Amino acid sequence: MKQNLRLPGPTPLPPEVQHAMDRDMIDHRGPEFSEMLLRCTVLLKKFYRTENDVLIYPGTGTGGLEAAIANSFSPDSAVLAVTVGVFGDRFARIADSFGLDVRRLSLPRGRAVEPEQLRHALDDNSDVVGVMLTHNETSTGVTNPLAELAPIVKERGLLLLVDGVSSVGAMPVETDALDLDIVVSGSQKAWMSPPGLVMLSVSPRAWEAAGNARLPRYYWDFKIAKTALEKGYTHYTPAVSLFYALDVALQLMDDEGMENIWARHHKLADYTRRSVREAGLDLFADERYASDSVTALKTPDDVDASRLRERLRDEFGVTLGDGQAEMAGRVLRIGHMGYVHENDLHETFDALRQALGAEREVRV
Ligand code: PLP
């Protein structure tokens, strides 16, 4: 059964993007590839709202988080990891695995970090040299208020590493205006492209930090990547087919227009939240910080979340994201980022209402 893929990544591909990959390899050291790499980099910078360098690696969001840390810190660095969910925890664990002195500001699931909480955590940990922050926490459907949080970090002169994996492209991320040092994103989210490419913006301040950072790295060494990029190539064999896809996807995004894309995501997120309530369900996230790219809903106590998800997939052709970690069995997630339109969500809620009814009938 063809699925209405409502995961918060991988997200569906427009037909043009699918077709773009139906072609042979080209010389990855030749002019055609160089031009494609340059086109992708220019449009990524536009969506990142930055004049900073943007590097593209074959890899995933997790790799990008690791790269951000490896290029920023030294074995004795103290850092603050702000975590509001599974991906914030992952960012912190990567720092743990490098042996950094990781202080955590951990919020209950469903909550965002408030500016005052960040201020206090930094006052209490005045020796940290950097802060790691998830912009959009995909596991809970919470968007941290980046525009209010970033200045608190920057006024202390600290390095700010942002996980924008499921936010950049779907909602405003003002990389330059907020002076964000490294922002990581992943091709399978808002970019209407397959999984497998990770993008990172690197500020002048982050370059300075990279020059002093003593954590080991080679593949992820930004300096090596930049030297190659300046010649129009990559230091490794690039994921050529994924570039075919990204190149077309970015062009489609540019044609639609950045503000229009943000507005579409905002409208669809509103529609999703309204429909969750109309279906008699509760939202998982604090509504003040509800995400424009993914919505988490609480499954009712009388319904088995994994059975509901299976029924939606097998009988209605609608695939939702499951609850992760401690949210397993309590939460389902509806992705509404990238190539998504109102009709996809109408269909999702029609199916959800019917599947909920069927699940309840089974229990009676
Ligand atoms: N950070 C966030 C916010 C994510 O949503 C994800 C993936 O869903 C990741 C990090 C990890 O990315 P990947 O699965 O591409 O390694």
Coordinates of C-alpha atoms and ligand atoms in Angstrom, one line a residue:
M1 CA 0.0 0.0 0.0
K2 CA 1.4 3.4 -0.9
Q3 CA 2.0 5.3 2.3
N4 CA 1.2 8.9 3.2
L5 CA 4.6 9.2 4.9
R6 CA 4.0 11.4 7.9
L7 CA 7.3 10.8 9.6
P8 CA 9.3 13.7 10.9
G9 CA 12.0 12.3 8.5
P10 CA 12.7 10.8 6.1
T11 CA 10.1 13.0 4.4
P12 CA 8.4 12.4 1.0
L13 CA 10.2 13.5 -2.2
P14 CA 8.6 15.6 -4.9
P15 CA 8.5 13.7 -8.2
E16 CA 11.0 16.0 -9.7
V17 CA 13.5 15.1 -6.9
Q18 CA 12.9 11.4 -7.4
H19 CA 13.5 11.7 -11.1
A20 CA 16.6 13.8 -10.6
M21 CA 18.3 10.7 -9.2
D22 CA 17.5 8.6 -12.2
R23 CA 20.7 9.3 -14.0
D24 CA 24.3 8.1 -14.3
M25 CA 27.3 9.1 -12.3
I26 CA 29.4 12.1 -13.4
D27 CA 33.0 12.9 -12.8
H28 CA 33.0 14.2 -9.2
R29 CA 36.2 16.2 -10.0
G30 CA 34.8 17.7 -13.1
P31 CA 33.1 21.0 -13.8
E32 CA 29.5 19.7 -13.8
F33 CA 29.9 18.5 -10.2
S34 CA 31.6 21.6 -9.1
E35 CA 28.8 23.8 -10.5
M36 CA 26.2 21.7 -8.8
L37 CA 28.1 21.8 -5.5
L38 CA 28.3 25.6 -5.8
R39 CA 24.6 26.0 -6.6
C40 CA 23.6 23.8 -3.6
T41 CA 25.9 25.8 -1.3
V42 CA 24.6 29.2 -2.5
L43 CA 21.0 28.2 -1.9
L44 CA 21.7 26.5 1.4
K45 CA 23.3 29.7 2.6
K46 CA 20.2 31.6 1.5
F47 CA 17.9 29.3 3.6
Y48 CA 20.4 29.3 6.5
R49 CA 20.2 33.2 6.4
T50 CA 24.0 33.3 6.4
E51 CA 27.1 34.5 4.8
N52 CA 29.1 31.9 6.8
D53 CA 30.7 28.9 5.2
V54 CA 28.3 26.0 4.6
L55 CA 29.8 22.6 4.3
I56 CA 28.0 19.6 3.0
Y57 CA 29.1 16.1 4.0
P58 CA 27.8 12.6 3.2
G59 CA 26.4 11.7 6.6
T60 CA 23.4 12.3 8.8
G61 CA 22.4 14.7 11.5
T62 CA 24.1 12.7 14.2
G63 CA 27.4 12.8 12.3
G64 CA 26.9 16.6 12.0
L65 CA 26.5 16.9 15.7
E66 CA 29.7 15.0 16.2
A67 CA 31.5 17.1 13.7
A68 CA 30.3 20.3 15.4
I69 CA 31.7 19.1 18.7
A70 CA 35.0 17.7 17.3
N71 CA 35.8 20.9 15.5
S72 CA 35.0 23.2 18.5
F73 CA 36.4 21.8 21.7
S74 CA 39.4 20.2 23.4
P75 CA 39.5 17.2 25.8
D76 CA 39.3 19.4 28.9
S77 CA 36.5 21.7 27.6
A78 CA 33.5 22.3 29.9
V79 CA 30.3 22.7 27.9
L80 CA 26.6 23.2 28.7
A81 CA 24.2 20.8 26.9
V82 CA 20.6 22.0 26.9
T83 CA 18.3 19.1 26.4
V84 CA 14.6 18.9 26.0
G85 CA 14.3 15.5 24.5
V86 CA 16.0 12.6 22.7
F87 CA 18.1 14.6 20.3
G88 CA 19.3 17.0 23.0
D89 CA 20.3 13.9 25.0
R90 CA 22.2 12.6 22.0
F91 CA 24.1 15.9 21.5
A92 CA 25.1 15.7 25.2
R93 CA 26.1 12.0 24.9
I94 CA 28.4 12.7 21.9
A95 CA 30.1 15.3 24.0
D96 CA 30.4 12.7 26.8
S97 CA 31.9 10.3 24.4
F98 CA 34.7 12.7 23.6
G99 CA 35.4 13.0 27.3
L100 CA 34.3 16.6 27.6
D101 CA 33.1 18.0 31.0
V102 CA 29.4 18.1 30.1
R103 CA 27.0 20.0 32.3
R104 CA 23.3 19.4 31.5
L105 CA 20.3 21.6 31.6
S106 CA 17.6 19.0 31.1
L107 CA 13.9 20.0 30.9
P108 CA 10.9 17.7 31.3
R109 CA 9.8 16.2 28.0
G110 CA 7.3 18.5 26.2
R111 CA 8.8 21.6 27.6
A112 CA 11.1 24.2 26.0
V113 CA 14.0 25.9 27.8
E114 CA 13.0 29.3 29.0
P115 CA 15.5 32.2 28.7
E116 CA 15.7 32.5 32.5
Q117 CA 16.5 28.8 32.9
L118 CA 19.4 29.2 30.5
R119 CA 20.6 32.3 32.2
H120 CA 20.7 30.6 35.6
A121 CA 22.4 27.5 34.2
L122 CA 25.1 29.7 32.7
D123 CA 25.5 31.7 35.9
D124 CA 26.0 28.4 37.7
N125 CA 28.4 27.1 35.2
S126 CA 30.5 30.1 34.4
D127 CA 33.5 28.1 33.3
V128 CA 31.8 26.5 30.2
V129 CA 33.2 27.5 26.8
G130 CA 30.3 26.5 24.7
V131 CA 26.6 25.7 24.6
M132 CA 24.9 22.9 22.6
L133 CA 21.2 23.5 21.9
T134 CA 18.6 21.7 19.9
H135 CA 16.5 24.2 18.0
N136 CA 13.6 21.9 17.1
E137 CA 13.3 18.8 19.3
T138 CA 11.8 16.3 16.9
S139 CA 11.1 13.7 19.6
T140 CA 8.7 16.0 21.5
G141 CA 7.5 18.5 18.9
V142 CA 9.0 21.5 20.8
T143 CA 10.8 24.4 19.2
N144 CA 13.1 26.2 21.7
P145 CA 12.9 30.0 21.5
L146 CA 16.3 30.4 19.7
A147 CA 15.9 34.1 19.1
E148 CA 15.7 34.7 22.9
L149 CA 18.2 32.1 23.9
A150 CA 21.0 32.8 21.5
P151 CA 21.8 36.3 22.8
I152 CA 22.1 34.9 26.4
V153 CA 24.9 32.7 25.1
K154 CA 26.5 35.2 22.9
E155 CA 26.6 38.1 25.4
R156 CA 28.9 35.8 27.5
G157 CA 31.2 35.3 24.5
L158 CA 30.5 31.5 24.3
L159 CA 30.4 29.3 21.3
L160 CA 26.8 28.3 20.3
L161 CA 26.3 25.0 18.5
V162 CA 22.8 24.5 17.2
D163 CA 21.0 21.3 16.2
G164 CA 18.8 22.7 13.4
V165 CA 18.4 19.2 11.9
S166 CA 14.6 19.5 11.7
S167 CA 14.2 23.3 11.7
V168 CA 16.4 24.9 9.0
G169 CA 14.4 25.2 5.8
A170 CA 11.1 24.7 7.6
M171 CA 11.2 27.8 9.9
P172 CA 13.3 30.9 10.3
V173 CA 16.8 30.2 11.6
E174 CA 18.6 33.5 11.6
T175 CA 22.1 32.2 11.6
D176 CA 23.8 35.6 11.0
A177 CA 21.4 37.9 12.9
L178 CA 21.7 35.6 16.0
D179 CA 25.4 34.9 15.4
L180 CA 25.0 31.2 15.6
D181 CA 28.4 29.5 15.4
I182 CA 27.6 26.1 14.0
V183 CA 24.1 25.1 12.7
V184 CA 23.6 21.4 11.7
S185 CA 20.8 20.3 9.3
G186 CA 19.9 17.0 7.5
S187 CA 18.8 16.4 4.0
Q188 CA 15.9 14.1 5.0
K189 CA 14.0 16.8 6.9
A190 CA 12.7 20.1 5.4
W191 CA 14.9 19.8 2.3
M192 CA 12.6 17.4 0.4
S193 CA 15.7 15.2 -0.2
P194 CA 16.7 11.6 0.7
P195 CA 18.6 10.9 3.9
G196 CA 22.4 11.0 3.6
L197 CA 23.6 14.6 3.4
V198 CA 24.4 16.7 6.4
M199 CA 24.9 20.5 6.2
L200 CA 26.8 22.7 8.6
S201 CA 27.2 26.4 8.7
V202 CA 30.5 27.6 10.3
S203 CA 30.9 31.1 11.6
P204 CA 34.2 33.0 11.8
R205 CA 34.2 32.5 15.5
A206 CA 33.7 28.7 15.0
W207 CA 36.7 28.7 12.6
E208 CA 38.8 30.4 15.3
A209 CA 37.6 27.7 17.7
A210 CA 38.4 25.0 15.2
G211 CA 41.9 26.3 14.9
N212 CA 42.4 25.7 18.7
A213 CA 40.3 22.6 19.1
R214 CA 42.3 19.5 20.1
L215 CA 39.7 16.8 19.8
P216 CA 40.7 14.2 17.2
R217 CA 39.1 14.4 13.7
Y218 CA 39.9 13.7 10.1
Y219 CA 36.8 13.0 8.1
W220 CA 35.0 15.7 9.9
D221 CA 37.8 18.2 9.9
F222 CA 36.2 21.4 8.7
K223 CA 39.5 22.9 7.5
I224 CA 40.0 20.0 5.1
A225 CA 36.5 20.3 3.8
K226 CA 36.8 24.0 3.3
T227 CA 40.1 23.8 1.4
A228 CA 38.5 21.3 -1.0
L229 CA 35.3 23.4 -1.3
E230 CA 37.3 26.5 -2.3
K231 CA 38.6 24.5 -5.2
G232 CA 35.0 23.4 -6.1
Y233 CA 35.3 19.8 -4.9
T234 CA 35.0 17.6 -1.8
H235 CA 38.0 15.9 -0.1
Y236 CA 36.1 12.5 -0.2
T237 CA 33.9 10.9 -2.9
P238 CA 30.7 12.9 -2.7
A239 CA 27.2 11.3 -2.6
V240 CA 26.6 12.3 -6.3
S241 CA 23.0 11.0 -6.5
L242 CA 22.0 12.8 -3.4
F243 CA 23.4 16.0 -4.9
Y244 CA 21.3 15.5 -7.9
A245 CA 18.3 15.3 -5.6
L246 CA 19.3 18.2 -3.4
D247 CA 20.1 20.5 -6.4
V248 CA 16.5 20.0 -7.7
A249 CA 14.9 20.2 -4.3
L250 CA 16.7 23.5 -3.4
Q251 CA 15.6 24.9 -6.8
L252 CA 12.0 24.0 -6.0
M253 CA 12.3 25.6 -2.6
D254 CA 13.8 28.7 -4.1
D255 CA 10.9 28.9 -6.6
E256 CA 8.3 28.6 -3.8
G257 CA 10.2 31.2 -1.8
M258 CA 11.6 31.0 1.7
E259 CA 8.9 33.1 3.4
N260 CA 6.1 31.2 1.6
I261 CA 7.7 27.9 2.8
W262 CA 7.8 29.1 6.4
A263 CA 4.2 30.3 6.1
R264 CA 3.1 27.0 4.7
H265 CA 4.8 25.1 7.6
H266 CA 3.2 27.4 10.1
K267 CA -0.3 27.0 8.6
L268 CA 0.0 23.3 8.4
A269 CA 1.2 23.0 12.0
D270 CA -1.7 25.1 13.1
Y271 CA -4.1 22.9 11.2
T272 CA -2.4 19.8 12.7
R273 CA -2.8 21.0 16.2
R274 CA -6.4 22.0 15.7
S275 CA -7.2 18.6 14.1
V276 CA -5.5 16.8 17.0
R277 CA -7.8 18.6 19.5
E278 CA -10.8 18.0 17.2
A279 CA -10.1 14.3 17.3
G280 CA -10.4 14.5 21.1
L281 CA -6.6 14.0 21.6
D282 CA -4.1 16.0 23.6
L283 CA -1.0 17.6 22.4
F284 CA 2.3 16.5 24.0
A285 CA 4.2 19.8 23.7
D286 CA 3.8 23.0 25.6
E287 CA 1.7 24.9 23.0
R288 CA 3.6 28.1 23.4
Y289 CA 6.6 26.3 21.9
A290 CA 4.8 23.9 19.6
S291 CA 6.9 23.1 16.5
D292 CA 6.0 24.0 12.9
S293 CA 7.6 20.9 11.5
V294 CA 6.4 18.0 13.8
T295 CA 3.5 17.5 16.2
A296 CA 3.5 15.0 19.0
L297 CA 0.2 13.8 20.3
K298 CA -0.6 11.8 23.4
T299 CA -2.3 8.6 22.7
P300 CA -5.3 8.0 25.0
D301 CA -4.9 5.6 27.9
D302 CA -7.5 3.2 26.4
V303 CA -5.6 2.8 23.1
D304 CA -2.4 0.9 22.5
A305 CA -0.1 3.4 20.6
S306 CA 1.8 0.8 18.6
R307 CA -1.3 -1.0 17.5
L308 CA -2.9 2.3 16.5
R309 CA 0.3 3.1 14.5
E310 CA 0.2 -0.3 12.8
R311 CA -3.5 -0.1 11.9
L312 CA -2.9 3.4 10.4
R313 CA 0.0 2.0 8.3
D314 CA -1.6 -1.3 7.3
E315 CA -5.2 -0.4 6.8
F316 CA -5.1 3.3 5.9
G317 CA -1.7 3.8 4.4
V318 CA -0.7 6.5 6.8
T319 CA 2.7 6.2 8.5
L320 CA 3.2 8.3 11.7
G321 CA 6.4 8.5 13.8
D322 CA 6.4 6.6 17.0
G323 CA 7.2 7.8 20.5
Q324 CA 10.9 7.6 21.3
A325 CA 12.7 6.6 24.6
E326 CA 10.4 7.3 27.6
M327 CA 7.7 8.5 25.2
A328 CA 7.4 5.1 23.6
G329 CA 3.8 3.8 23.8
R330 CA 2.5 7.2 24.9
V331 CA 3.1 9.4 22.0
L332 CA 2.7 9.4 18.2
R333 CA 4.3 12.1 16.0
I334 CA 3.0 13.6 12.8
G335 CA 5.6 15.0 10.5
H336 CA 4.6 18.1 8.5
M337 CA 7.9 19.3 7.0
G338 CA 9.3 19.5 3.5
Y339 CA 7.1 18.3 0.7
V340 CA 3.7 18.4 2.5
H341 CA 0.4 20.0 1.7
E342 CA -3.0 20.3 3.4
N343 CA -4.5 17.4 1.7
D344 CA -1.8 15.0 3.1
L345 CA -2.9 16.1 6.6
H346 CA -6.7 15.9 5.8
E347 CA -6.0 12.3 4.8
T348 CA -4.0 11.7 8.0
F349 CA -6.8 12.9 10.3
D350 CA -9.5 11.1 8.4
A351 CA -7.5 7.9 8.9
L352 CA -6.7 8.7 12.5
R353 CA -10.3 9.2 13.5
Q354 CA -11.3 6.0 11.8
A355 CA -8.4 4.0 13.3
L356 CA -9.1 5.3 16.8
G357 CA -12.7 4.3 16.5
A358 CA -11.7 0.8 15.3
E359 CA -9.1 0.4 18.1
R360 CA -11.7 1.3 20.7
E361 CA -14.3 -1.1 19.2
V362 CA -11.8 -3.9 19.5
R363 CA -11.4 -3.1 23.2
V364 CA -15.2 -3.0 24.0
Ligands
PLP1 N1 18.7 16.0 15.7 C1 17.4 16.1 15.5 C2 16.6 17.3 16.0 C3 16.7 15.1 14.7 O1 15.4 15.2 14.5 C4 17.5 14.0 14.3 C5 16.8 12.9 13.5 O2 15.7 12.8 13.5 C6 18.8 14.0 14.6 C7 19.4 15.0 15.3 C8 19.7 12.9 14.1 O3 19.8 12.9 12.8 P1 20.1 11.6 11.9 O4 19.0 10.6 12.2 O5 20.0 12.1 10.5 O6 21.4 11.1 12.3

